[in-house]
């Protein structure tokens, strides 16, 4: 089935030797590097949500512009005769307000298809151009009068406003519509209105009802050039947005495989991570395990086994993080955590001992809940040590991992196994307990002493502090 999961990226394979392929390669310096041709559904959904939010913003800006324009129009003295047959601006404002309100409702209810956005762009431009065209009717003057209306400048506002939607095609539609529309207005003035004459003199153009074709073509060229520049800029910006959203989603997904402190350290590092880089820290190391989990997993379906692991890990991780600990790794039913390794802490030992008691309490509560529900249950055992550890990266250039290394890590693993020998739920070297007490730890559970114990794999005898199994979990 692996062959069915192939993902194709633009430029990942040799472009076809066609005109389209050659054109795409030629435009790459202008349009920027390629983006994935097929985006994951989550990325597409994020982009759609962002565009829908931007569409709401665009519509609100347009409504604010309509209100501002209407206010200024109402205050400005009118230059046209009082007995004109109609005023086009109020009519255009009413029509445009209704259409924009409909678009806002559709945008807020997430029912704004792309074809409606294209239609909206065309309507925006046409309402403006029809309003400009009607000026000569309002003033009862030759059609050339509307060619000199500064209202044309609003075309650039409408086109630029569409950059907020990150849709280059909408800008192109708006620019092309405006250019064609202005060309039609020019044709109407020159070919239909017999009162309009063509001139080559700029002075005559600005002081009379004559038309200077070069000036009108300059406007069309300006509209098309601004459209092209904004479209190219938006294509590049959209590609950057796609890459940023994709990388952000990937980083968010990958960060779930690390403790938050480790993920933050990776993001904040100023140089490339390399294997073998490490810092020496005074830290506490906690090792947690499930008792009897191997036998339990052999007697249950895989789904039930994973459900038990999930419940157990959720509770233990919460207890560890609530006391400033960082999860180093999950090893089957084993959990390795550290205090003061990923981030130096003056109270690492006290935090670790508080976490031990929280882990024991969480484990016992979980055990009791499952027993009351008539479900299979396993007890939680743990061990904590303190000392000097190395915290850094191991692996190779292709596969790195942050971890803690050192004698406290090895001893914590050995003590956790030794819990079974002593028939206790938690073990801590006496020196670690004393250090934790110096850092402010006050025991909330009845710890007992185990003096002169020989732990397999550790040469010296150890004085230990232990928590016995409660009768319900034993």
Short mmCIF file of C-alpha atoms in Angstrom, two decimals:
data_model
loop_
_atom_site.label_atom_id
_atom_site.label_comp_id
_atom_site.label_asym_id
_atom_site.label_seq_id
_atom_site.Cartn_x
_atom_site.Cartn_y
_atom_site.Cartn_z
CA UNK A 1 0.00 0.00 0.00
CA UNK A 2 2.98 2.30 0.31
CA UNK A 3 2.83 3.09 -3.39
CA UNK A 4 -0.63 4.58 -2.86
CA UNK A 5 0.75 7.21 -0.49
CA UNK A 6 2.98 8.97 -2.99
CA UNK A 7 3.00 12.77 -2.63
CA UNK A 8 4.07 14.84 -5.62
CA UNK A 9 5.75 18.21 -5.22
CA UNK A 10 6.14 20.81 -7.92
CA UNK A 11 9.68 20.63 -9.21
CA UNK A 12 10.39 17.34 -7.48
CA UNK A 13 10.59 15.58 -10.83
CA UNK A 14 12.04 16.73 -14.13
CA UNK A 15 9.57 19.23 -15.67
CA UNK A 16 7.99 18.05 -18.91
CA UNK A 17 9.54 19.35 -22.10
CA UNK A 18 6.46 21.35 -23.04
CA UNK A 19 5.77 25.01 -23.49
CA UNK A 20 3.98 25.09 -20.13
CA UNK A 21 6.89 23.37 -18.40
CA UNK A 22 9.44 25.69 -19.97
CA UNK A 23 7.30 28.71 -19.06
CA UNK A 24 6.99 27.49 -15.46
CA UNK A 25 10.76 27.12 -15.19
CA UNK A 26 11.28 30.52 -16.77
CA UNK A 27 8.91 32.22 -14.35
CA UNK A 28 10.34 30.53 -11.26
CA UNK A 29 12.73 33.43 -10.47
CA UNK A 30 9.75 35.79 -10.66
CA UNK A 31 7.09 33.71 -8.89
CA UNK A 32 9.40 32.13 -6.35
CA UNK A 33 10.20 28.50 -5.50
CA UNK A 34 7.50 25.86 -5.96
CA UNK A 35 5.17 24.79 -3.20
CA UNK A 36 3.63 21.34 -2.65
CA UNK A 37 1.16 20.54 -5.40
CA UNK A 38 -0.89 18.46 -2.95
CA UNK A 39 -1.30 19.84 0.55
CA UNK A 40 -2.39 17.77 3.56
CA UNK A 41 -6.10 18.30 4.36
CA UNK A 42 -5.22 19.93 7.68
CA UNK A 43 -3.03 22.53 5.94
CA UNK A 44 -5.72 23.26 3.37
CA UNK A 45 -8.27 23.64 6.16
CA UNK A 46 -5.98 26.08 8.00
CA UNK A 47 -5.49 28.13 4.84
CA UNK A 48 -9.23 28.21 4.18
CA UNK A 49 -9.93 29.40 7.72
CA UNK A 50 -7.30 32.11 7.35
CA UNK A 51 -8.76 33.24 4.02
CA UNK A 52 -12.28 33.28 5.44
CA UNK A 53 -11.10 35.45 8.32
CA UNK A 54 -9.38 37.78 5.85
CA UNK A 55 -12.56 37.96 3.75
CA UNK A 56 -14.47 39.17 6.80
CA UNK A 57 -11.78 41.82 7.34
CA UNK A 58 -11.94 42.90 3.68
CA UNK A 59 -15.72 43.22 3.80
CA UNK A 60 -15.62 45.23 7.03
CA UNK A 61 -13.05 47.59 5.47
CA UNK A 62 -15.30 48.04 2.45
CA UNK A 63 -18.31 48.77 4.65
CA UNK A 64 -16.26 51.34 6.56
CA UNK A 65 -15.17 52.89 3.25
CA UNK A 66 -18.80 53.04 2.05
CA UNK A 67 -19.85 54.77 5.27
CA UNK A 68 -16.96 57.26 5.02
CA UNK A 69 -17.66 58.01 1.36
CA UNK A 70 -21.39 58.46 2.05
CA UNK A 71 -20.64 60.84 4.92
CA UNK A 72 -18.26 62.94 2.83
CA UNK A 73 -20.68 62.96 -0.11
CA UNK A 74 -23.49 64.22 2.13
CA UNK A 75 -21.33 67.07 3.48
CA UNK A 76 -19.72 68.13 0.21
CA UNK A 77 -21.51 70.89 -1.77
CA UNK A 78 -22.83 69.50 -5.09
CA UNK A 79 -21.53 71.05 -8.31
CA UNK A 80 -24.27 69.66 -10.54
CA UNK A 81 -27.58 71.48 -11.13
CA UNK A 82 -30.32 71.01 -8.58
CA UNK A 83 -32.79 69.73 -11.17
CA UNK A 84 -30.68 66.83 -12.46
CA UNK A 85 -32.76 63.74 -13.34
CA UNK A 86 -30.93 61.51 -10.83
CA UNK A 87 -27.87 61.27 -8.57
CA UNK A 88 -25.85 58.11 -9.36
CA UNK A 89 -23.68 58.10 -6.23
CA UNK A 90 -26.47 57.43 -3.68
CA UNK A 91 -27.87 54.69 -5.91
CA UNK A 92 -24.44 53.07 -6.27
CA UNK A 93 -23.86 53.31 -2.53
CA UNK A 94 -27.16 51.59 -1.74
CA UNK A 95 -26.57 48.79 -4.26
CA UNK A 96 -22.99 48.31 -3.13
CA UNK A 97 -23.99 48.32 0.56
CA UNK A 98 -26.58 45.58 -0.02
CA UNK A 99 -24.16 43.40 -1.98
CA UNK A 100 -21.37 43.90 0.57
CA UNK A 101 -23.72 43.07 3.45
CA UNK A 102 -24.71 39.81 1.74
CA UNK A 103 -21.03 38.96 1.30
CA UNK A 104 -20.31 39.70 4.97
CA UNK A 105 -23.11 37.38 6.08
CA UNK A 106 -21.81 34.63 3.80
CA UNK A 107 -18.26 35.14 5.04
CA UNK A 108 -19.27 34.99 8.71
CA UNK A 109 -21.32 31.83 8.13
CA UNK A 110 -18.44 30.18 6.20
CA UNK A 111 -20.57 29.92 3.05
CA UNK A 112 -18.48 31.99 0.68
CA UNK A 113 -17.48 29.93 -2.39
CA UNK A 114 -14.65 31.01 -4.65
CA UNK A 115 -16.99 31.77 -7.58
CA UNK A 116 -18.82 34.27 -5.42
CA UNK A 117 -15.53 35.98 -4.58
CA UNK A 118 -14.78 36.28 -8.30
CA UNK A 119 -18.28 37.67 -8.89
CA UNK A 120 -17.80 40.03 -5.97
CA UNK A 121 -14.56 41.36 -7.41
CA UNK A 122 -16.22 41.97 -10.77
CA UNK A 123 -19.23 43.66 -9.12
CA UNK A 124 -16.95 45.91 -7.06
CA UNK A 125 -15.24 47.17 -10.20
CA UNK A 126 -18.40 47.42 -12.31
CA UNK A 127 -20.32 49.39 -9.68
CA UNK A 128 -17.45 51.89 -9.58
CA UNK A 129 -17.13 52.15 -13.36
CA UNK A 130 -20.89 52.46 -13.95
CA UNK A 131 -20.96 55.21 -11.34
CA UNK A 132 -18.13 57.01 -13.16
CA UNK A 133 -19.92 56.53 -16.49
CA UNK A 134 -23.11 58.08 -15.12
CA UNK A 135 -21.34 61.34 -14.25
CA UNK A 136 -21.86 62.71 -17.76
CA UNK A 137 -25.58 62.00 -17.46
CA UNK A 138 -25.77 63.63 -14.08
CA UNK A 139 -23.98 66.76 -15.26
CA UNK A 140 -25.60 66.63 -18.71
CA UNK A 141 -22.15 67.01 -20.27
CA UNK A 142 -20.16 65.22 -22.98
CA UNK A 143 -18.99 61.68 -22.05
CA UNK A 144 -15.38 62.85 -21.97
CA UNK A 145 -16.10 64.39 -18.58
CA UNK A 146 -16.10 61.05 -16.79
CA UNK A 147 -12.69 60.13 -18.25
CA UNK A 148 -11.17 62.87 -16.09
CA UNK A 149 -12.95 61.84 -12.87
CA UNK A 150 -10.48 61.20 -10.00
CA UNK A 151 -12.91 58.53 -8.80
CA UNK A 152 -10.95 56.11 -11.01
CA UNK A 153 -8.32 56.03 -8.27
CA UNK A 154 -10.70 53.89 -6.20
CA UNK A 155 -9.95 51.06 -8.64
CA UNK A 156 -6.46 50.74 -7.15
CA UNK A 157 -7.93 50.60 -3.64
CA UNK A 158 -10.31 47.80 -4.61
CA UNK A 159 -7.51 45.83 -6.28
CA UNK A 160 -5.03 46.37 -3.41
CA UNK A 161 -7.66 45.42 -0.84
CA UNK A 162 -7.84 41.97 -2.40
CA UNK A 163 -4.25 41.25 -1.37
CA UNK A 164 -5.62 40.53 2.11
CA UNK A 165 -7.36 37.44 0.75
CA UNK A 166 -4.09 35.86 -0.48
CA UNK A 167 -5.82 34.98 -3.78
CA UNK A 168 -3.76 36.24 -6.76
CA UNK A 169 -6.55 35.32 -9.19
CA UNK A 170 -8.92 37.79 -7.56
CA UNK A 171 -6.42 40.57 -8.13
CA UNK A 172 -6.01 39.53 -11.75
CA UNK A 173 -9.80 39.41 -12.22
CA UNK A 174 -10.16 42.85 -10.67
CA UNK A 175 -7.35 44.40 -12.70
CA UNK A 176 -8.46 42.89 -16.02
CA UNK A 177 -12.08 43.89 -15.35
CA UNK A 178 -11.01 47.46 -14.58
CA UNK A 179 -8.79 47.68 -17.67
CA UNK A 180 -11.47 46.29 -20.01
CA UNK A 181 -14.11 48.45 -18.36
CA UNK A 182 -12.08 51.62 -18.78
CA UNK A 183 -11.37 50.70 -22.37
CA UNK A 184 -15.13 50.36 -22.94
CA UNK A 185 -15.73 53.72 -21.30
CA UNK A 186 -13.12 55.23 -23.57
CA UNK A 187 -14.74 53.61 -26.60
CA UNK A 188 -18.17 54.88 -25.56
CA UNK A 189 -16.87 58.43 -25.22
CA UNK A 190 -14.99 58.41 -28.53
CA UNK A 191 -17.34 56.34 -30.72
CA UNK A 192 -20.80 56.96 -29.31
CA UNK A 193 -20.83 60.54 -28.07
CA UNK A 194 -20.60 62.81 -31.12
CA UNK A 195 -19.71 65.79 -28.93
CA UNK A 196 -16.35 64.26 -27.97
CA UNK A 197 -13.29 65.00 -30.08
CA UNK A 198 -9.78 63.50 -29.98
CA UNK A 199 -6.77 65.72 -29.45
CA UNK A 200 -3.02 65.29 -29.24
CA UNK A 201 -2.53 68.40 -27.16
CA UNK A 202 -2.30 67.84 -23.42
CA UNK A 203 -3.40 71.38 -22.62
CA UNK A 204 -6.54 70.96 -24.70
CA UNK A 205 -7.15 67.64 -22.98
CA UNK A 206 -7.14 69.07 -19.47
CA UNK A 207 -9.02 72.28 -20.30
CA UNK A 208 -11.77 70.96 -22.57
CA UNK A 209 -14.01 68.00 -23.29
CA UNK A 210 -11.48 66.56 -25.72
CA UNK A 211 -9.92 63.14 -25.27
CA UNK A 212 -6.20 62.39 -25.28
CA UNK A 213 -5.91 58.71 -26.19
CA UNK A 214 -2.37 58.41 -24.85
CA UNK A 215 -3.49 59.60 -21.40
CA UNK A 216 -6.31 57.08 -21.30
CA UNK A 217 -4.06 54.24 -22.40
CA UNK A 218 -1.62 55.30 -19.66
CA UNK A 219 -4.40 54.72 -17.14
CA UNK A 220 -5.09 51.27 -18.56
CA UNK A 221 -1.39 50.39 -18.56
CA UNK A 222 -1.10 51.63 -14.96
CA UNK A 223 -4.01 49.46 -13.88
CA UNK A 224 -2.52 46.39 -15.57
CA UNK A 225 0.99 47.04 -14.23
CA UNK A 226 -0.23 47.53 -10.66
CA UNK A 227 -2.32 44.36 -11.05
CA UNK A 228 0.66 42.37 -12.32
CA UNK A 229 2.98 43.64 -9.56
CA UNK A 230 0.46 42.91 -6.80
CA UNK A 231 -0.38 39.50 -8.28
CA UNK A 232 3.29 38.48 -8.47
CA UNK A 233 3.91 39.76 -4.95
CA UNK A 234 0.87 37.86 -3.72
CA UNK A 235 1.91 34.64 -5.48
CA UNK A 236 5.25 34.81 -3.70
CA UNK A 237 3.59 35.76 -0.41
CA UNK A 238 1.06 32.94 -0.74
CA UNK A 239 3.86 30.45 -1.33
CA UNK A 240 5.63 31.78 1.75
CA UNK A 241 2.37 31.48 3.69
CA UNK A 242 1.87 27.88 2.52
CA UNK A 243 5.42 26.97 3.48
CA UNK A 244 5.08 28.75 6.82
CA UNK A 245 1.76 27.06 7.65
CA UNK A 246 3.12 23.69 6.55
CA UNK A 247 6.29 24.08 8.59
CA UNK A 248 4.36 25.39 11.58
CA UNK A 249 2.01 22.42 11.48
CA UNK A 250 4.95 20.04 11.12
CA UNK A 251 6.74 21.74 14.00
CA UNK A 252 3.59 21.57 16.13
CA UNK A 253 3.19 17.87 15.36
CA UNK A 254 6.87 17.14 15.98
CA UNK A 255 6.89 19.12 19.24
CA UNK A 256 4.40 16.61 20.64
CA UNK A 257 7.20 14.03 20.50
CA UNK A 258 9.29 16.16 22.87
CA UNK A 259 8.82 17.58 26.32
CA UNK A 260 7.76 21.25 26.11
CA UNK A 261 11.13 22.31 27.56
CA UNK A 262 13.02 20.33 24.94
CA UNK A 263 10.85 21.65 22.12
CA UNK A 264 11.50 25.19 23.33
CA UNK A 265 15.23 24.51 23.51
CA UNK A 266 15.21 23.24 19.90
CA UNK A 267 13.31 26.33 18.69
CA UNK A 268 15.59 28.76 20.52
CA UNK A 269 18.94 27.24 19.60
CA UNK A 270 21.13 29.65 17.61
CA UNK A 271 23.16 27.02 15.77
CA UNK A 272 22.63 23.71 14.05
CA UNK A 273 22.13 20.85 16.46
CA UNK A 274 24.88 18.23 16.34
CA UNK A 275 25.24 14.86 18.08
CA UNK A 276 27.51 14.80 21.09
CA UNK A 277 26.70 18.29 22.41
CA UNK A 278 25.79 18.22 26.11
CA UNK A 279 25.63 20.30 29.29
CA UNK A 280 26.46 19.06 32.78
CA UNK A 281 23.62 19.60 35.23
CA UNK A 282 22.73 18.74 38.80
CA UNK A 283 19.42 16.98 38.41
CA UNK A 284 17.00 14.43 39.77
CA UNK A 285 16.12 11.38 37.67
CA UNK A 286 12.83 9.55 38.05
CA UNK A 287 12.07 6.13 36.59
CA UNK A 288 8.47 4.84 36.68
CA UNK A 289 7.23 1.40 35.68
CA UNK A 290 4.11 -0.77 35.82
CA UNK A 291 4.27 -3.90 37.94
CA UNK A 292 3.00 -7.05 36.24
CA UNK A 293 2.36 -5.31 32.96
CA UNK A 294 4.02 -8.06 30.88
CA UNK A 295 1.64 -10.72 32.16
CA UNK A 296 -1.28 -8.32 31.83
CA UNK A 297 -0.46 -7.47 28.22
CA UNK A 298 -0.26 -11.15 27.31
CA UNK A 299 -3.77 -11.76 28.57
CA UNK A 300 -5.53 -8.78 26.98
CA UNK A 301 -6.33 -7.76 23.38
CA UNK A 302 -3.89 -5.20 21.90
CA UNK A 303 -6.50 -2.44 21.98
CA UNK A 304 -7.05 -2.91 25.73
CA UNK A 305 -3.30 -2.97 26.33
CA UNK A 306 -2.86 0.36 24.56
CA UNK A 307 -5.83 1.81 26.45
CA UNK A 308 -4.23 0.85 29.79
CA UNK A 309 -0.91 2.37 28.70
CA UNK A 310 -2.63 5.57 27.63
CA UNK A 311 -4.48 5.93 30.94
CA UNK A 312 -1.34 5.20 32.94
CA UNK A 313 0.90 7.55 30.95
CA UNK A 314 -1.62 10.40 31.07
CA UNK A 315 -1.82 10.30 34.85
CA UNK A 316 1.89 9.87 35.45
CA UNK A 317 2.91 12.57 32.99
CA UNK A 318 0.52 15.02 34.62
CA UNK A 319 1.94 14.26 38.07
CA UNK A 320 5.51 14.75 36.80
CA UNK A 321 4.82 18.00 34.94
CA UNK A 322 2.82 19.45 37.81
CA UNK A 323 6.07 19.41 39.81
CA UNK A 324 8.36 20.85 37.17
CA UNK A 325 9.54 17.56 35.66
CA UNK A 326 10.31 16.87 32.03
CA UNK A 327 9.50 13.57 30.32
CA UNK A 328 12.67 12.26 28.69
CA UNK A 329 11.22 9.18 27.00
CA UNK A 330 8.62 6.44 27.09
CA UNK A 331 9.99 2.90 27.06
CA UNK A 332 7.00 0.60 26.76
CA UNK A 333 5.44 0.84 30.20
CA UNK A 334 8.51 2.61 31.55
CA UNK A 335 8.75 6.40 31.87
CA UNK A 336 12.01 8.30 32.32
CA UNK A 337 11.70 11.85 33.65
CA UNK A 338 14.14 14.47 34.88
CA UNK A 339 14.08 17.52 37.13
CA UNK A 340 16.62 20.28 36.57
CA UNK A 341 18.18 18.67 33.47
CA UNK A 342 16.37 20.35 30.61
CA UNK A 343 16.21 23.57 32.61
CA UNK A 344 18.44 24.24 35.66
CA UNK A 345 16.48 24.40 38.91
CA UNK A 346 17.69 25.17 42.46
CA UNK A 347 15.05 22.85 43.92
CA UNK A 348 15.42 19.87 41.55
CA UNK A 349 15.64 17.25 44.34
CA UNK A 350 12.63 18.63 46.24
CA UNK A 351 10.63 18.82 43.04
CA UNK A 352 11.58 15.23 42.25
CA UNK A 353 10.50 13.90 45.66
CA UNK A 354 7.20 15.77 45.46
CA UNK A 355 6.69 14.22 42.05
CA UNK A 356 7.44 10.73 43.46
CA UNK A 357 4.68 11.12 46.02
CA UNK A 358 2.33 12.52 43.35
CA UNK A 359 3.14 9.61 41.02
CA UNK A 360 2.53 7.08 43.77
CA UNK A 361 -0.78 8.71 44.70
CA UNK A 362 -1.89 8.93 41.06
CA UNK A 363 -0.90 5.32 40.44
CA UNK A 364 -2.75 4.04 43.49
CA UNK A 365 -5.88 6.05 42.67
CA UNK A 366 -5.84 4.70 39.12
CA UNK A 367 -5.36 1.12 40.40
CA UNK A 368 -8.28 1.49 42.79
CA UNK A 369 -10.56 2.99 40.12
CA UNK A 370 -9.96 0.12 37.74
CA UNK A 371 -10.49 -2.45 40.47
CA UNK A 372 -13.80 -0.86 41.46
CA UNK A 373 -14.86 -0.94 37.80
CA UNK A 374 -14.01 -4.64 37.58
CA UNK A 375 -11.11 -4.03 35.17
CA UNK A 376 -7.61 -5.47 35.10
CA UNK A 377 -5.12 -3.19 36.92
CA UNK A 378 -1.40 -2.88 37.49
CA UNK A 379 0.48 -1.12 40.25
CA UNK A 380 2.95 1.71 39.71
CA UNK A 381 6.53 1.53 41.05
CA UNK A 382 9.20 4.20 40.81
CA UNK A 383 12.66 5.27 41.92
CA UNK A 384 14.40 8.63 42.09
CA UNK A 385 18.09 9.53 42.24
CA UNK A 386 20.06 12.78 42.16
CA UNK A 387 23.49 13.79 40.96
CA UNK A 388 25.47 15.13 38.05
CA UNK A 389 24.07 14.22 34.63
CA UNK A 390 24.77 15.10 31.02
CA UNK A 391 21.87 16.59 29.10
CA UNK A 392 22.36 16.84 25.35
CA UNK A 393 21.97 15.30 21.92
CA UNK A 394 22.82 11.76 20.91
CA UNK A 395 22.48 9.97 17.56
CA UNK A 396 23.80 11.01 14.17
CA UNK A 397 23.17 13.83 11.70
CA UNK A 398 20.01 12.17 10.36
CA UNK A 399 18.46 11.17 13.71
CA UNK A 400 19.02 13.16 16.89
CA UNK A 401 17.54 12.78 20.33
CA UNK A 402 17.78 14.87 23.49
CA UNK A 403 18.35 12.74 26.55
CA UNK A 404 19.98 12.55 29.97
CA UNK A 405 23.04 10.39 30.63
CA UNK A 406 25.03 9.54 33.69
CA UNK A 407 25.23 7.40 36.81
CA UNK A 408 21.98 8.78 38.33
CA UNK A 409 20.09 7.55 35.26
CA UNK A 410 21.54 4.04 35.53
CA UNK A 411 20.96 3.91 39.27
CA UNK A 412 17.32 5.05 38.95
CA UNK A 413 16.63 2.20 36.50
CA UNK A 414 18.32 -0.31 38.84
CA UNK A 415 16.46 0.95 41.92
CA UNK A 416 13.13 0.77 40.15
CA UNK A 417 13.77 -2.91 39.46
CA UNK A 418 15.00 -3.35 43.04
CA UNK A 419 11.57 -2.20 44.28
CA UNK A 420 10.37 -5.72 43.47
CA UNK A 421 13.08 -7.22 45.70
CA UNK A 422 12.19 -4.95 48.62
CA UNK A 423 8.45 -5.29 47.90
CA UNK A 424 8.06 -1.51 48.03
CA UNK A 425 6.45 1.03 45.72
CA UNK A 426 9.20 3.67 45.64
CA UNK A 427 12.89 3.88 46.48
CA UNK A 428 15.15 6.92 46.92
CA UNK A 429 18.80 6.97 48.09
CA UNK A 430 19.05 8.52 51.55
CA UNK A 431 21.43 11.18 50.23
CA UNK A 432 18.84 12.26 47.67
CA UNK A 433 16.18 12.43 50.39
CA UNK A 434 18.42 14.59 52.57
CA UNK A 435 19.20 16.90 49.62
CA UNK A 436 15.49 17.23 48.89
CA UNK A 437 14.77 18.08 52.51
CA UNK A 438 17.49 20.75 52.43
CA UNK A 439 15.70 22.20 49.41
CA UNK A 440 12.40 22.39 51.29
CA UNK A 441 10.80 18.99 50.73
CA UNK A 442 8.46 17.87 53.50
CA UNK A 443 7.25 14.28 53.23
CA UNK A 444 3.50 13.80 52.94
CA UNK A 445 3.74 9.99 52.97
CA UNK A 446 5.26 7.54 55.46
CA UNK A 447 8.79 6.84 54.23
CA UNK A 448 10.76 4.01 55.83
CA UNK A 449 14.51 3.32 55.92
CA UNK A 450 16.33 0.43 54.25
CA UNK A 451 19.96 0.50 55.32
CA UNK A 452 22.95 -1.22 53.68
CA UNK A 453 21.16 -2.61 50.65
CA UNK A 454 23.03 -4.30 47.83
CA UNK A 455 21.52 -3.39 44.47
CA UNK A 456 22.35 -5.63 41.53
CA UNK A 457 24.74 -3.91 39.13
CA UNK A 458 25.83 -1.31 41.70
CA UNK A 459 29.05 -1.95 43.59
CA UNK A 460 28.45 -0.06 46.83
CA UNK A 461 25.83 -0.74 49.45
CA UNK A 462 23.11 1.87 49.65
CA UNK A 463 21.00 3.35 52.40
CA UNK A 464 17.54 3.81 50.94
CA UNK A 465 14.24 5.46 51.79
CA UNK A 466 11.16 3.52 50.71
CA UNK A 467 7.41 3.77 50.35
CA UNK A 468 5.59 0.51 51.02
CA UNK A 469 2.79 -0.75 48.82
CA UNK A 470 -0.66 0.13 50.17
CA UNK A 471 -2.66 -3.00 50.90
CA UNK A 472 -5.17 -2.24 48.11
CA UNK A 473 -2.46 -2.07 45.45
CA UNK A 474 -0.22 -4.77 46.69
#
